[in-house]
Coordinates of C-alpha atoms in Angstrom, one line a residue:
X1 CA 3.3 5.0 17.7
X2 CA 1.0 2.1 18.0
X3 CA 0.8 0.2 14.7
X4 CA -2.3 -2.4 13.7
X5 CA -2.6 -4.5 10.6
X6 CA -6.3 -5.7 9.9
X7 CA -6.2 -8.6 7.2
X8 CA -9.0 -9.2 5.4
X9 CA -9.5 -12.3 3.0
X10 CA -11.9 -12.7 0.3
X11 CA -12.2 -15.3 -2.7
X12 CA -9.7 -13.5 -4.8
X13 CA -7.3 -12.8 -2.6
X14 CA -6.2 -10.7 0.8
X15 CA -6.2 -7.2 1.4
X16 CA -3.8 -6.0 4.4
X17 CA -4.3 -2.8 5.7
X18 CA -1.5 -0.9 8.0
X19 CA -3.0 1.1 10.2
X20 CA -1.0 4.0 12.6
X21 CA -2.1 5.4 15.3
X22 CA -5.8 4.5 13.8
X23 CA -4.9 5.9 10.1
X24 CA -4.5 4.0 7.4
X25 CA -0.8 4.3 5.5
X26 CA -0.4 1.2 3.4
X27 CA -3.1 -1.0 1.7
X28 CA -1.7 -4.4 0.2
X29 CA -3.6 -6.6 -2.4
X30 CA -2.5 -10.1 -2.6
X31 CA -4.3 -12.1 -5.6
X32 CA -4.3 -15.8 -4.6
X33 CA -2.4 -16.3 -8.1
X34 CA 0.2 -13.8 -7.7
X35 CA 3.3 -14.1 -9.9
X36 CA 6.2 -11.8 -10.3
X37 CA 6.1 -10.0 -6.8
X38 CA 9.3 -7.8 -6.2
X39 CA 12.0 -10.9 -3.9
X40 CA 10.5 -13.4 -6.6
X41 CA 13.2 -15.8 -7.6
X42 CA 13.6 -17.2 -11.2
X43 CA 15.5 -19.4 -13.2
X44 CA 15.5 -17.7 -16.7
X45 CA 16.7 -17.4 -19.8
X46 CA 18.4 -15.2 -22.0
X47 CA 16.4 -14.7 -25.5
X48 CA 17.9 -10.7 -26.3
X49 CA 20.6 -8.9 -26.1
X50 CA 20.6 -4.8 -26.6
X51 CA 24.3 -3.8 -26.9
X52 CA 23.0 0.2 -27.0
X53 CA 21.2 0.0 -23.9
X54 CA 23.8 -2.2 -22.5
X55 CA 20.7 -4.3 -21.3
X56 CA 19.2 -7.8 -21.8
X57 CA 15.6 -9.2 -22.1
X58 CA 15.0 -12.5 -19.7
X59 CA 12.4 -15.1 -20.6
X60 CA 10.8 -15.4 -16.7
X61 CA 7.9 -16.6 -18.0
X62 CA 5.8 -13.2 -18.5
X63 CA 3.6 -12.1 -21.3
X64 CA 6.9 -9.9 -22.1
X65 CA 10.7 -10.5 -21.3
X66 CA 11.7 -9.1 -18.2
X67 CA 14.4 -6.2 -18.3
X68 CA 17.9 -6.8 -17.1
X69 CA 20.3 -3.9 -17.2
X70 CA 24.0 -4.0 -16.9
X71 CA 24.2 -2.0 -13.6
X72 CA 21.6 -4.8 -12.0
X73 CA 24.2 -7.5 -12.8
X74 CA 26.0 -7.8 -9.9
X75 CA 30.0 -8.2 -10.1
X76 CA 29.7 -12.2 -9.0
X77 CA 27.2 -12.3 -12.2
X78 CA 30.2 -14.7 -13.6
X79 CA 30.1 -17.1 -10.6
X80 CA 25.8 -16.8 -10.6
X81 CA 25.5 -18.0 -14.2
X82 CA 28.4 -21.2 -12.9
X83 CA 25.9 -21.7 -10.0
X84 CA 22.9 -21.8 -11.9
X85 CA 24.8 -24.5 -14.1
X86 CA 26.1 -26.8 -11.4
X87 CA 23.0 -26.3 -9.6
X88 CA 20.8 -27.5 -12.7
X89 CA 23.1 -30.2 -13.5
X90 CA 23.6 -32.0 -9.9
X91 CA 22.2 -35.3 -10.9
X92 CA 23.6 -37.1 -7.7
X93 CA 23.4 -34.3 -4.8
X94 CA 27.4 -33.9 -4.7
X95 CA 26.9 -29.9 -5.0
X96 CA 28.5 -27.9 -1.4
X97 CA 28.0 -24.0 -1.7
X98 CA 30.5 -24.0 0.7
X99 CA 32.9 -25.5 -1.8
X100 CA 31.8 -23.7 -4.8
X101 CA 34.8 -21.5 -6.1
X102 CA 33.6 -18.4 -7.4
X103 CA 34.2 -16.8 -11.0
X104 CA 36.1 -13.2 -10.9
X105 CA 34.2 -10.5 -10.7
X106 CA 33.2 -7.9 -13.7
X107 CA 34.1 -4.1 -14.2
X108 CA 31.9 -1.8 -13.4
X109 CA 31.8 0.0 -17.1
X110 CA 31.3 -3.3 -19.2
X111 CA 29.4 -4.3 -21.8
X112 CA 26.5 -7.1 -21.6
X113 CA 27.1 -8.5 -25.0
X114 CA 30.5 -9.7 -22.8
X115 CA 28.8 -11.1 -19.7
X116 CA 25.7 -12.9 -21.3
X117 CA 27.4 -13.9 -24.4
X118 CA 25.7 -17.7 -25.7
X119 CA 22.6 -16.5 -24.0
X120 CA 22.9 -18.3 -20.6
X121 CA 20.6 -19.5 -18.1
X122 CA 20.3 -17.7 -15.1
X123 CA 19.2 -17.4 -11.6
X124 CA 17.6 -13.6 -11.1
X125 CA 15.3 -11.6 -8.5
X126 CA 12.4 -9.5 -9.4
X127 CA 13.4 -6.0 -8.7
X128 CA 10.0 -4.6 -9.8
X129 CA 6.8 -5.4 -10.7
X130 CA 5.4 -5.5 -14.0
X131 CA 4.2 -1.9 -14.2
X132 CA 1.7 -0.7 -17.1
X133 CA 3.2 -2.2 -20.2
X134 CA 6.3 -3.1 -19.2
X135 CA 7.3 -6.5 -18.0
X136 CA 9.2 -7.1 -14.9
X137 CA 12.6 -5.5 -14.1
X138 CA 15.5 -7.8 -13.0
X139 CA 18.6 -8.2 -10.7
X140 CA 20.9 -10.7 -9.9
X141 CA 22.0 -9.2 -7.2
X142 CA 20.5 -11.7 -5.3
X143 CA 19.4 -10.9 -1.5
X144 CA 17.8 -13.4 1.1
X145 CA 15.6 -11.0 3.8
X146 CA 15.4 -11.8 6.9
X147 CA 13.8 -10.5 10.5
X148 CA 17.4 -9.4 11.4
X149 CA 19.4 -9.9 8.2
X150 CA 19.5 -10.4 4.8
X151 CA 22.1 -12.7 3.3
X152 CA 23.7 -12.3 -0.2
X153 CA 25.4 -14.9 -1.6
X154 CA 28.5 -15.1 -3.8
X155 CA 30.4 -12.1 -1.6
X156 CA 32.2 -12.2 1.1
X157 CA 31.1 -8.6 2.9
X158 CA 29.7 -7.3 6.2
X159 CA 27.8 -4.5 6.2
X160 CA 25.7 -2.6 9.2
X161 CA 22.8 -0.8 8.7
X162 CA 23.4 3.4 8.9
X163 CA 20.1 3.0 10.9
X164 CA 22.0 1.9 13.6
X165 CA 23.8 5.1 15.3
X166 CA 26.2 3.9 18.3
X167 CA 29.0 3.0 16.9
X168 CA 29.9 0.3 19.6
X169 CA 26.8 -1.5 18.5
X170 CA 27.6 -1.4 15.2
X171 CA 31.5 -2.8 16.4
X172 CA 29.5 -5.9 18.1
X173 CA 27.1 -6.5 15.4
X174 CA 30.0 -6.4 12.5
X175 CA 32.3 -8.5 14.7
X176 CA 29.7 -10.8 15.9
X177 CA 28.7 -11.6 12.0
X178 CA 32.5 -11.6 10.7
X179 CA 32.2 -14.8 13.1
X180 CA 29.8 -16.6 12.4
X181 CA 28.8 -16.1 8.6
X182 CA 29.4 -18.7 6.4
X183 CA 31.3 -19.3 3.5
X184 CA 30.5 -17.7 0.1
X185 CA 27.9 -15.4 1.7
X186 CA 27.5 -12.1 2.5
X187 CA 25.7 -10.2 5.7
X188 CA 23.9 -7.2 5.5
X189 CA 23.0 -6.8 9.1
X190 CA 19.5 -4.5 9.8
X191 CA 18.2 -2.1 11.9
X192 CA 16.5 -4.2 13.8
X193 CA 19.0 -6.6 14.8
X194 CA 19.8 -3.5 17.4
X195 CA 20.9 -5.0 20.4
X196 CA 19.9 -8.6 19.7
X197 CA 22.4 -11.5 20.9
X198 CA 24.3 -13.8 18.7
X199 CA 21.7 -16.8 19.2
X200 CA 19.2 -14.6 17.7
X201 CA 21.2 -13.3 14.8
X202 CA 22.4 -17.0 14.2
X203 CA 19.2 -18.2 14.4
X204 CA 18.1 -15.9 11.6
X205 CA 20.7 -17.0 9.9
X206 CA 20.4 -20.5 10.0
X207 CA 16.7 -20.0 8.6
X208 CA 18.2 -18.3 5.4
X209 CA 20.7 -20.8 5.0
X210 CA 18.2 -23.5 4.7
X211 CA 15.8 -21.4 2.2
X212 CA 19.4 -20.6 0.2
X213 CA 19.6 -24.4 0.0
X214 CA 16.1 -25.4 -1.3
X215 CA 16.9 -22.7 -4.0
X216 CA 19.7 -25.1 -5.1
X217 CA 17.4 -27.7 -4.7
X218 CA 14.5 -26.1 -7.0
X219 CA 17.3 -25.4 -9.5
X220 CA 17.9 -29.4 -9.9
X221 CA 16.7 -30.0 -13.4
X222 CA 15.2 -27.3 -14.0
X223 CA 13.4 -26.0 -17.3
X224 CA 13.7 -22.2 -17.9
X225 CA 11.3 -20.1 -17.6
X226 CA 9.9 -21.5 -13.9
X227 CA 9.8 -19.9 -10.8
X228 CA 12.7 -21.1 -8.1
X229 CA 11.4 -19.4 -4.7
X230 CA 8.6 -17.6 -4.0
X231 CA 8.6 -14.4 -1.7
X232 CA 7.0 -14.8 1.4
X233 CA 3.5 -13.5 1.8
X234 CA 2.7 -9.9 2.1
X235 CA 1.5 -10.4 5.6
X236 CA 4.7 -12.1 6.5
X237 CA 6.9 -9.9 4.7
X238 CA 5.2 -6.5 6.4
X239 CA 5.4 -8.5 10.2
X240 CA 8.9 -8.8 8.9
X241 CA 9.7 -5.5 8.0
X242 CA 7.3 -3.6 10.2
X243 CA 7.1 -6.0 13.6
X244 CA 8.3 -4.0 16.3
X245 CA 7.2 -3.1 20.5
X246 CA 4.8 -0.4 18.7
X247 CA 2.5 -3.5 16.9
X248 CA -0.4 -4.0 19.5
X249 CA -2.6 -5.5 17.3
X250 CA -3.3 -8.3 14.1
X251 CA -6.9 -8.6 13.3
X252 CA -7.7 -11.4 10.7
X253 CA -11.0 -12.8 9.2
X254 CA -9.7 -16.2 7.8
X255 CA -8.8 -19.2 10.2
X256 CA -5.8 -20.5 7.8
X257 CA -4.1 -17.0 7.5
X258 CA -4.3 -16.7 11.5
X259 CA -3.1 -20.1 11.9
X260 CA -0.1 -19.0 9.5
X261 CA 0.6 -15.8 10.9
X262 CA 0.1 -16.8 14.5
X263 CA 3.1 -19.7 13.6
X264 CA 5.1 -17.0 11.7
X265 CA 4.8 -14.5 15.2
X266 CA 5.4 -17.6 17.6
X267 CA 8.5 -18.2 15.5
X268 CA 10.1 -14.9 14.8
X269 CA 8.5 -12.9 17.9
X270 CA 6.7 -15.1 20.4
X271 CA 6.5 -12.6 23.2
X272 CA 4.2 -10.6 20.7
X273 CA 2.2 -14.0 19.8
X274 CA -0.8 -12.4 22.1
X275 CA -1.7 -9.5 19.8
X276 CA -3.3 -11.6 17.3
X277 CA -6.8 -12.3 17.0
X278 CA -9.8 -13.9 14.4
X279 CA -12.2 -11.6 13.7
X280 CA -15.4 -13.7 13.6
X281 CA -18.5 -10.4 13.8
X282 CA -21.2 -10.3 11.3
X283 CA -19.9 -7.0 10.1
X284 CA -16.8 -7.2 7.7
X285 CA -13.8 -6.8 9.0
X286 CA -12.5 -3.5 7.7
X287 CA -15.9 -2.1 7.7
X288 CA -15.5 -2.9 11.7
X289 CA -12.2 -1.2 11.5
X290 CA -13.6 2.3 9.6
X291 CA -11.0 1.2 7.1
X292 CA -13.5 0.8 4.1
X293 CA -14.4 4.7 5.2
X294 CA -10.8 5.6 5.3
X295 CA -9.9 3.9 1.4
X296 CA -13.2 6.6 0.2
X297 CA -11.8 9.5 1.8
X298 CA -8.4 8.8 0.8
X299 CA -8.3 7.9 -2.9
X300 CA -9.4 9.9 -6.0
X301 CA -8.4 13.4 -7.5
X302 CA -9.5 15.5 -4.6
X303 CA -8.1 14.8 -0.6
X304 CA -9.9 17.1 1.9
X305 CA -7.7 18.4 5.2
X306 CA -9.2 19.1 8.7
X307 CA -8.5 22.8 7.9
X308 CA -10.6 23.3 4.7
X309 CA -7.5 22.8 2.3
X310 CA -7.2 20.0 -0.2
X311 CA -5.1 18.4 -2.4
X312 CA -5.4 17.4 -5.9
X313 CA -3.6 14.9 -7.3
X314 CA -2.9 14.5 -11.0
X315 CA -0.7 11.7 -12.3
X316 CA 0.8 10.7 -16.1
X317 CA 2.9 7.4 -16.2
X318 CA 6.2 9.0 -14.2
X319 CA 5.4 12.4 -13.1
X320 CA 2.8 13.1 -10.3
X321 CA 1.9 16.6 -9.3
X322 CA 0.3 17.3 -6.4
X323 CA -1.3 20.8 -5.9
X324 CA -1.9 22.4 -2.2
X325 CA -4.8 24.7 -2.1
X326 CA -5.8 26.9 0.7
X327 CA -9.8 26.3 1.2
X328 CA -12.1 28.8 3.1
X329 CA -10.6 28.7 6.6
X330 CA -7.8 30.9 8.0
X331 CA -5.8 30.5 11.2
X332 CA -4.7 33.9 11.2
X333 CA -5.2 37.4 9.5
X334 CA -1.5 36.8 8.0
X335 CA -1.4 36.0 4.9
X336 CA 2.3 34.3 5.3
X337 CA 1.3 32.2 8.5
X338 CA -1.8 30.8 7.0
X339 CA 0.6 29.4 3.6
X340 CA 2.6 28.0 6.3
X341 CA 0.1 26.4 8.4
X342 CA -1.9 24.9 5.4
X343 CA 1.9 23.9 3.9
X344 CA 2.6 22.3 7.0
X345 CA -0.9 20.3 7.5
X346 CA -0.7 19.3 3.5
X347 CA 3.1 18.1 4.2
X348 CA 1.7 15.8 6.4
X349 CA -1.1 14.1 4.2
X350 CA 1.0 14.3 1.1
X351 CA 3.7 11.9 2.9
X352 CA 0.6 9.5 3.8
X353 CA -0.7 9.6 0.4
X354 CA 2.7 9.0 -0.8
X355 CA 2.9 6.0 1.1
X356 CA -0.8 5.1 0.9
X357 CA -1.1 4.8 -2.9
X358 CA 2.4 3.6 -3.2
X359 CA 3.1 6.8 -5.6
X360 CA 6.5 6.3 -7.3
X361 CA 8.8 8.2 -9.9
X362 CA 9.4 11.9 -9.8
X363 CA 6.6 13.5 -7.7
X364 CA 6.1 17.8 -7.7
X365 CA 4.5 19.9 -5.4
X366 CA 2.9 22.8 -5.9
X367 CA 2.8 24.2 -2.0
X368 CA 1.2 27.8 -1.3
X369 CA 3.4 30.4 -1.9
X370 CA 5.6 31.3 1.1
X371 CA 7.7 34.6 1.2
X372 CA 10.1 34.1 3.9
X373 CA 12.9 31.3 2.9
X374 CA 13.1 30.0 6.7
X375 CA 9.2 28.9 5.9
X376 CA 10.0 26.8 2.9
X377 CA 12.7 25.5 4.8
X378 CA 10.0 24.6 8.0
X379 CA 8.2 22.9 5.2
X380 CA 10.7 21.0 3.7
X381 CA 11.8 19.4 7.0
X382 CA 8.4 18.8 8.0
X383 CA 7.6 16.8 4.8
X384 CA 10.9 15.0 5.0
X385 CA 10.4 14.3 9.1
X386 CA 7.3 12.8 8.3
X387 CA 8.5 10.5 5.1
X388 CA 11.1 8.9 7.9
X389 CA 8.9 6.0 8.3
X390 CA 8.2 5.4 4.2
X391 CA 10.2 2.4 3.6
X392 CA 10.7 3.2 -0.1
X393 CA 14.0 5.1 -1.0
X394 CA 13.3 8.8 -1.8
X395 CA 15.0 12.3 -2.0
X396 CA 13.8 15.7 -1.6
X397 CA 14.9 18.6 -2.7
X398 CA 14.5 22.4 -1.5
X399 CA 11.4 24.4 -2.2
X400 CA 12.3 26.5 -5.0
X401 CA 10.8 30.1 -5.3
X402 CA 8.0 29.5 -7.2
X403 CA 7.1 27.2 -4.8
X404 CA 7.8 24.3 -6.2
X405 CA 9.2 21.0 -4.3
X406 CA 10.2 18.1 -6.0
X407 CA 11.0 14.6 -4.7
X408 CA 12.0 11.0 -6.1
X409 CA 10.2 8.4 -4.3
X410 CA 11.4 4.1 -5.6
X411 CA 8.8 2.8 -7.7
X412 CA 8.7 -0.7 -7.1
X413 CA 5.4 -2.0 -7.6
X414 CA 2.0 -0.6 -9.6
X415 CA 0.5 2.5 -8.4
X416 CA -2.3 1.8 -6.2
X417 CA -5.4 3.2 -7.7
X418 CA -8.7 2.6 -6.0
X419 CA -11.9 4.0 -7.5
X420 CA -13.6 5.4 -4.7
X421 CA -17.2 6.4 -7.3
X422 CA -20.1 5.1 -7.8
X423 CA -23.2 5.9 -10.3
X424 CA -25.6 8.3 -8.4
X425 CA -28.7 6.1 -7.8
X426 CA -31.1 9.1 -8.2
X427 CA -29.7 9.7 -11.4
X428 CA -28.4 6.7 -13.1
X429 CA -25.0 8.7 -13.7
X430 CA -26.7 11.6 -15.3
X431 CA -25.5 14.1 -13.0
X432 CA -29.0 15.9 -12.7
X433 CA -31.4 15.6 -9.8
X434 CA -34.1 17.6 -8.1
X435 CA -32.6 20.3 -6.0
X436 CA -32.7 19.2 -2.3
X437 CA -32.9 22.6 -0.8
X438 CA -36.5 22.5 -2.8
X439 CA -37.4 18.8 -2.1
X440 CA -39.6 19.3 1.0
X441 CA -41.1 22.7 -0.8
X442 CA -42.1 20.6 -3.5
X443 CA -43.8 17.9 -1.1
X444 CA -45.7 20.0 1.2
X445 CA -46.8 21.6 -2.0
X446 CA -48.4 18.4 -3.3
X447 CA -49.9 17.6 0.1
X448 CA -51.8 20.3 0.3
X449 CA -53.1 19.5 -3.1
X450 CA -54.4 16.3 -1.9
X451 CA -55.5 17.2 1.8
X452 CA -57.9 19.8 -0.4
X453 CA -58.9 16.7 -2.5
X454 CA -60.6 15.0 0.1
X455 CA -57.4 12.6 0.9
X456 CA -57.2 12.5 5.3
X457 CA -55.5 9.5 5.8
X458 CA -51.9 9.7 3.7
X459 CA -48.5 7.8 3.9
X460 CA -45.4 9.2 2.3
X461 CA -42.9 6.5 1.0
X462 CA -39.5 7.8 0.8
X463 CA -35.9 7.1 0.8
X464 CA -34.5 6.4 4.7
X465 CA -32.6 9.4 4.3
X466 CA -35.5 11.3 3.5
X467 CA -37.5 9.8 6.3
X468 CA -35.3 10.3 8.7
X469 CA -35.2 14.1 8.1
X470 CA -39.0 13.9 7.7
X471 CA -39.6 12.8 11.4
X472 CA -37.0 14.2 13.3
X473 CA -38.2 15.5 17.0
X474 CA -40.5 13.4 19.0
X475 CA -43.1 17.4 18.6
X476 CA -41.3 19.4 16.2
X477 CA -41.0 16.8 13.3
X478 CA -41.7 18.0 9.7
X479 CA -44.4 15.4 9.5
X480 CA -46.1 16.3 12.9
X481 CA -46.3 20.1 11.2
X482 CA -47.9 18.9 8.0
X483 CA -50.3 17.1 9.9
X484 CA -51.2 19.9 12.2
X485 CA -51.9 22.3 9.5
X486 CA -53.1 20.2 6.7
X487 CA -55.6 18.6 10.0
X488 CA -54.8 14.9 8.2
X489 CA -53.6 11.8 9.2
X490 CA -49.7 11.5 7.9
X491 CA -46.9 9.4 8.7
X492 CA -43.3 8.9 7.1
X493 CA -42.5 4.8 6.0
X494 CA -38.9 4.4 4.4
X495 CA -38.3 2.6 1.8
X496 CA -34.7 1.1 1.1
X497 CA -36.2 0.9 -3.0
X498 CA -36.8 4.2 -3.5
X499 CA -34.0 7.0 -4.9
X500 CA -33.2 9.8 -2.7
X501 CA -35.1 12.4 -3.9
X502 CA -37.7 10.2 -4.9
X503 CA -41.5 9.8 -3.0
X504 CA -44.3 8.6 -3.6
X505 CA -48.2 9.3 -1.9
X506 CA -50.3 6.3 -0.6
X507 CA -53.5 6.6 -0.2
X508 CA -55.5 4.6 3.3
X509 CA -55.7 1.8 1.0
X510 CA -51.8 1.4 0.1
X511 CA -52.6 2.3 -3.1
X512 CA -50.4 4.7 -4.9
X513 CA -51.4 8.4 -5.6
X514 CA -50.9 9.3 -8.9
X515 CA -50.1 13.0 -9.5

């Protein structure tokens, strides 16, 4: 599958696009003052405690405290809140992480009011974004990504990803790590790291262990609320997640951001360093990429299939509900195989769109109606076959038999919700204009009117549109007609100022006709 990312950069900020196999699947919007960004670390502090939703609010610094449950704790939460402490107070750089003793761990079934008692300040992670009203949610589970890895401090466990299926490769990667990991950290080891050597993995490693101590750097004197680390950039963190053989190409419009990603690929992946390029063209950069096209025709209620069936998609601030409708064209004369043809092709888009708009929460689908239960169960698979690449946790359940799928996908970050509209410059947003099937009626009409009023030498000012249609055929053009049977001189001029249905006649003065 050959994947592209086309960045474009604009005065407020970047857009990345992800493009597979030529179709867009993820659109990123990175404001040049973003805060709060799921990875985000920050040193906050405790202002509420909510023993009945065994929950805390966290000053981070947001408009409203961020939300920190029990179950997002972590059981080294004891030994995070002594770090955050030591690390705040190290007047005279004397603090090793390598010789910090950690605090036991907590139950599972505890109470907050317990843990966080005195209101503490701590070291946490944005878990999500701020989404609608709500402020940020947090964890203090804390995780370090990287390209191979991600490291978690305060534990002392190995894990393997279940990505990884031979089981002597998951032997090697859990023994290689055992070796060299250091103290007081964890290792989660990930998909990617398939088959890579040890002086990959260590380098990896190494790079987390430095960013782990400029954390406990940041942390020196500290005033809560304030951010401790940032995440890295969305195009980073994508090359990061994404970067694999199938990546043939980064196209990006702003020397500093090439200069940045072209370092980050020489560092992480220099073999691939060649497949990035600045796009310098007069045209825009996603408009060169049919990417502004693709954002149109992929956002809004309505989603049109190659078939003739569409999707409409409705959404309230957790559910969405996505309804499959047939359209006008049929594959077969039975009934049964065009539901599961059209099920099938709408499986497809509805995993993109998924993806594509970032839709979290519970999601149903309202597919066709099938019959036969081993068609619900093509369609299931199908949908779940093609969610494989979605990074975001989900679940899917069977098609019940009205029909009905429904599906969890891990909302993370906002919804993205592009409006694709615009005003209808014929009619200001009215939603009434002439009828176009009568348009050129409606003009010959008037020209004959004027070729019997002594007017031979006329120009018709129109819309380019409208021109164009006007003088198609080098001897069979509308305009050619007209001026065969009205014996006048005519000719078509566009005009980018006029509305689409609107015209105007000139007389062989330029002057306008008024009619």
């Amino acid at each position: 599958m050959n994947k592209e990312l086309i960045i474009n950069s604009s005065p407020d900020g970047v857009e990345i696009a992800l493009l597979e196999e030529k179709k867009l699947v993820e659109i990123h919007n990175e404001k040049i003052d973003a805060r709060f960004a799921v990875g985000d670390l920050y040193l906050g502090k405790v202002k509420k405690i909510i023993p009945g939703l065994n929950a805390a609010f966290v000053d981070v610094g947001f408009d409203k405290d961020a939300f920190l449950h029990y179950t997002d704790l972590s059981p080294y939460i004891k030994s995070i809140i002594k770090f955050t402490h030591d690390a705040m107070n190290d007047q005279h750089n004397q603090f090793d992480f390598a010789k910090f003793e950690s605090a036991p761990e907590i139950v599972k079934t505890g109470k907050i009011s317990e843990v966080l008692n005195g209101k503490p300040n701590v070291l946490v992670q944005i878990l999500k974004e701020p989404i609608a009203a709500k402020g940020p949610r947090l964890t203090c589970e804390i995780s370090l990504a990287g390209r191979f890895i991600v490291l978690t401090p305060f534990n002392e466990i190995v894990a393997v990803s279940k990505k990884i299926h031979s089981s002597d490769e998951r032997k090697r990667l859990q023994k290689m790590m055992e070796s060299i990991r250091p103290k007081n950290f964890g290792v989660i080891v990930r998909t990617a790291a398939e088959g890579k050597t040890t002086a990959e993995l260590h380098e990896d490693l190494r790079t987390l262990e430095a960013n782990w101590k400029n954390i406990q750097s940041n942390l020196k004197g500290a005033v809560p609320p304030t951010r401790i680390m940032n995440e890295e950039s969305k195009t980073t963190s994508i090359l990061r997640d994404l970067l694999s053989e199938d990546f043939n190409k980064i196209v990006v419009n702003d020397k500093k951001i090439y200069d940045i990603t072209l370092s980050y690929l020489q560092r992480i992946a220099p073999h691939k360093s060649n497949i990035i390029s600045l796009h310098t063209g007069d045209i825009g950069i996603f408009d060169q990429y049919a990417i502004t096209k693709q954002v149109k025709s992929s956002f809004g209620k309505t989603i049109n299939l190659n078939s003739g069936a569409y999707l409409i998609i409705e959404h309230t601030e957790a559910l969405h509900v996505v309804d499959v409708n047939s359209g006008f064209k049929s594959v077969s004369n039975n009934q049964e195989e065009n539901a599961l043809q059209t099920n099938l092709e709408a499986a497809e888009e509805i995993a993109r769109q998924l993806r594509l708009r970032d839709i979290g929460g519970i999601i149903v689908i309202d597919f066709i109606d099938m019959k036969l239960p081993e068609n619900r169960k093509k369609v299931q698979e199908a949908l779940e076959g093609f969610m494989k690449t979605d990074r975001a946790r989900h679940s899917i359940l069977p098609i019940s038999k009205f029909g009905l799928l429904q599906a969890t996908r891990q909302r993370i970050r906002p919804e993205v919700n592009i409006n694709t509209s615009e005003d209808c410059p014929a009619c200001s947003g009215t939603g009434t204009i002439t009828a176009s099937l009568l348009l050129e009626d409606e003009m010959e009409k008037k020209l004959a009117y004027l070729a019997t009023h002594g007017h031979h030498k006329l120009t018709i000012l129109v819309h380019p549109i409208i021109h164009s249609h006007l003088t198609k055929g080098i001897f069979n053009s509308i305009i050619k007609r007209w001026k065969k049977k009205y014996k006048i001189k005519l000719h078509s001029q566009a005009s980018n100022t006029s509305h689409l249905v609107e015209y105007k006649f000139l007389d062989d003065q330029m002057e306008e006709i008024k009619l």
